Amino acid sequence: MPKIPTAADVRKVNPSSLPGVRVSPDSFGANIGGELQSIGKKTNILAEKFAEEDAQNEANTQDNLLTNKIRGRLFGSDDGKAPGYYHKKRQDAVDDHGAVATDLRRYLKEVTAGMSKRALKKFNTTATRRLNTALDGINRHVLAERAVIHKDNLVARRENAIQDATNHAVLDPNANEVQAHVKTARQVAQELESGTGATADVIKAAGAKAESDAHAAVIARLIAKGGAGPEQAEAYFN
């Protein structure tokens, strides 16, 4: 009669003892460790890639925020209700320069607060360059406006010198003050022209013109006062 297998018989059975069965050790998981290691390596690479992308996205977001802040302060709001620094002229530009520089530096601190170290590392180079560009821009703007103020002052000094010459001439055409103010008009006109980088001949010509304008103004004023004025004007001319 057939023999019923016992537990001991079952333990003796292995794949190689079964007819037609041929297997390798890998079939029973000998290479599972290697596969898991490969998957783990790929997962780490992917995680690093995601971390880099997240850091770059964070850096880009904060850079856009910084750009908007800087643009608003320098060029004003899009609706035009809040004019920017570049719209300020002459003394207004001079007075606001320090506050603008402070605001620009503060913007950088604001946008970097709370940033991850990885994102901050990517952000710093671009942000520093953007801030320095903005600071250079406001410096050039204030220097240009200061030059305009200086020019305006020189023009005013030249005109005042001519006016003072005519006022003293009415009292006494031969007074030393008349020629002193004429000389001032000439010197200021030359200084005004030299600030433009003009040649020596052009500067000299500007001084001569101012002196001529002063003499002409004196003569016209003497003629206009009537009385002995016309004779004084002729004597002054000669």
PDB file of N, CA and C in Angstrom, residues 3 29-30 48 65 71 86 88-89 94 104-105 112 116 120 140 147 149 192 197:
ATOM      1  N   LYS A   3       2.839   4.628   0.939  1.00  0.00           N
ATOM      2  CA  LYS A   3       3.343   5.125   2.213  1.00  0.00           C
ATOM      3  C   LYS A   3       3.002   6.599   2.360  1.00  0.00           C
ATOM      4  N   GLY A  29      16.142  34.643  -3.701  1.00  0.00           N
ATOM      5  CA  GLY A  29      16.395  35.965  -3.122  1.00  0.00           C
ATOM      6  C   GLY A  29      17.817  36.245  -2.747  1.00  0.00           C
ATOM      7  N   ALA A  30      18.749  35.556  -3.275  1.00  0.00           N
ATOM      8  CA  ALA A  30      20.138  35.830  -2.944  1.00  0.00           C
ATOM      9  C   ALA A  30      20.574  37.213  -3.427  1.00  0.00           C
ATOM     10  N   GLU A  48      17.951  64.211  -3.952  1.00  0.00           N
ATOM     11  CA  GLU A  48      18.901  65.319  -4.082  1.00  0.00           C
ATOM     12  C   GLU A  48      18.495  66.241  -5.227  1.00  0.00           C
ATOM     13  N   LEU A  65      10.808  88.712  -5.699  1.00  0.00           N
ATOM     14  CA  LEU A  65      10.299  89.616  -4.666  1.00  0.00           C
ATOM     15  C   LEU A  65      11.230  90.806  -4.479  1.00  0.00           C
ATOM     16  N   ARG A  71      12.361  97.778  -7.901  1.00  0.00           N
ATOM     17  CA  ARG A  71      11.745  98.503  -9.009  1.00  0.00           C
ATOM     18  C   ARG A  71      10.721  99.515  -8.515  1.00  0.00           C
ATOM     19  N   TYR A  86      13.875 107.781  -9.167  1.00  0.00           N
ATOM     20  CA  TYR A  86      14.418 108.326 -10.410  1.00  0.00           C
ATOM     21  C   TYR A  86      13.581 109.468 -10.980  1.00  0.00           C
ATOM     22  N   LYS A  88      12.624 111.926  -9.038  1.00  0.00           N
ATOM     23  CA  LYS A  88      12.932 113.086  -8.216  1.00  0.00           C
ATOM     24  C   LYS A  88      14.113 113.841  -8.814  1.00  0.00           C
ATOM     25  N   LYS A  89      13.998 115.170  -8.797  1.00  0.00           N
ATOM     26  CA  LYS A  89      15.011 116.009  -9.433  1.00  0.00           C
ATOM     27  C   LYS A  89      15.632 116.973  -8.425  1.00  0.00           C
ATOM     28  N   VAL A  94      18.628 114.740  -3.946  1.00  0.00           N
ATOM     29  CA  VAL A  94      19.711 114.784  -2.966  1.00  0.00           C
ATOM     30  C   VAL A  94      19.187 114.414  -1.580  1.00  0.00           C
ATOM     31  N   LEU A 104      16.938 100.011   0.126  1.00  0.00           N
ATOM     32  CA  LEU A 104      17.426  98.943  -0.751  1.00  0.00           C
ATOM     33  C   LEU A 104      18.130  97.853   0.046  1.00  0.00           C
ATOM     34  N   ARG A 105      18.941  98.261   1.004  1.00  0.00           N
ATOM     35  CA  ARG A 105      19.630  97.268   1.839  1.00  0.00           C
ATOM     36  C   ARG A 105      18.646  96.524   2.740  1.00  0.00           C
ATOM     37  N   THR A 112      15.628  87.683   2.501  1.00  0.00           N
ATOM     38  CA  THR A 112      16.473  86.541   2.857  1.00  0.00           C
ATOM     39  C   THR A 112      16.098  85.938   4.209  1.00  0.00           C
ATOM     40  N   SER A 116      16.097  78.888   3.318  1.00  0.00           N
ATOM     41  CA  SER A 116      16.924  77.721   3.613  1.00  0.00           C
ATOM     42  C   SER A 116      18.368  78.012   3.207  1.00  0.00           C
ATOM     43  N   LEU A 120      19.616  80.013  -0.018  1.00  0.00           N
ATOM     44  CA  LEU A 120      20.354  81.250   0.238  1.00  0.00           C
ATOM     45  C   LEU A 120      21.683  81.257  -0.504  1.00  0.00           C
ATOM     46  N   ARG A 140      24.583 107.406  -9.314  1.00  0.00           N
ATOM     47  CA  ARG A 140      24.742 108.156 -10.565  1.00  0.00           C
ATOM     48  C   ARG A 140      23.632 109.205 -10.706  1.00  0.00           C
ATOM     49  N   ALA A 147      24.933 117.921 -10.022  1.00  0.00           N
ATOM     50  CA  ALA A 147      25.572 118.705 -11.082  1.00  0.00           C
ATOM     51  C   ALA A 147      24.609 119.747 -11.635  1.00  0.00           C
ATOM     52  N   ILE A 149      22.137 121.113  -9.935  1.00  0.00           N
ATOM     53  CA  ILE A 149      22.028 122.143  -8.900  1.00  0.00           C
ATOM     54  C   ILE A 149      23.218 123.096  -8.974  1.00  0.00           C
ATOM     55  N   LEU A 192      31.417 127.766 -15.147  1.00  0.00           N
ATOM     56  CA  LEU A 192      30.239 127.070 -15.650  1.00  0.00           C
ATOM     57  C   LEU A 192      30.570 126.273 -16.900  1.00  0.00           C
ATOM     58  N   GLY A 197      33.463 120.180 -19.596  1.00  0.00           N
ATOM     59  CA  GLY A 197      34.596 119.559 -20.281  1.00  0.00           C
ATOM     60  C   GLY A 197      34.993 120.294 -21.545  1.00  0.00           C
TER      61      GLY A 197
END
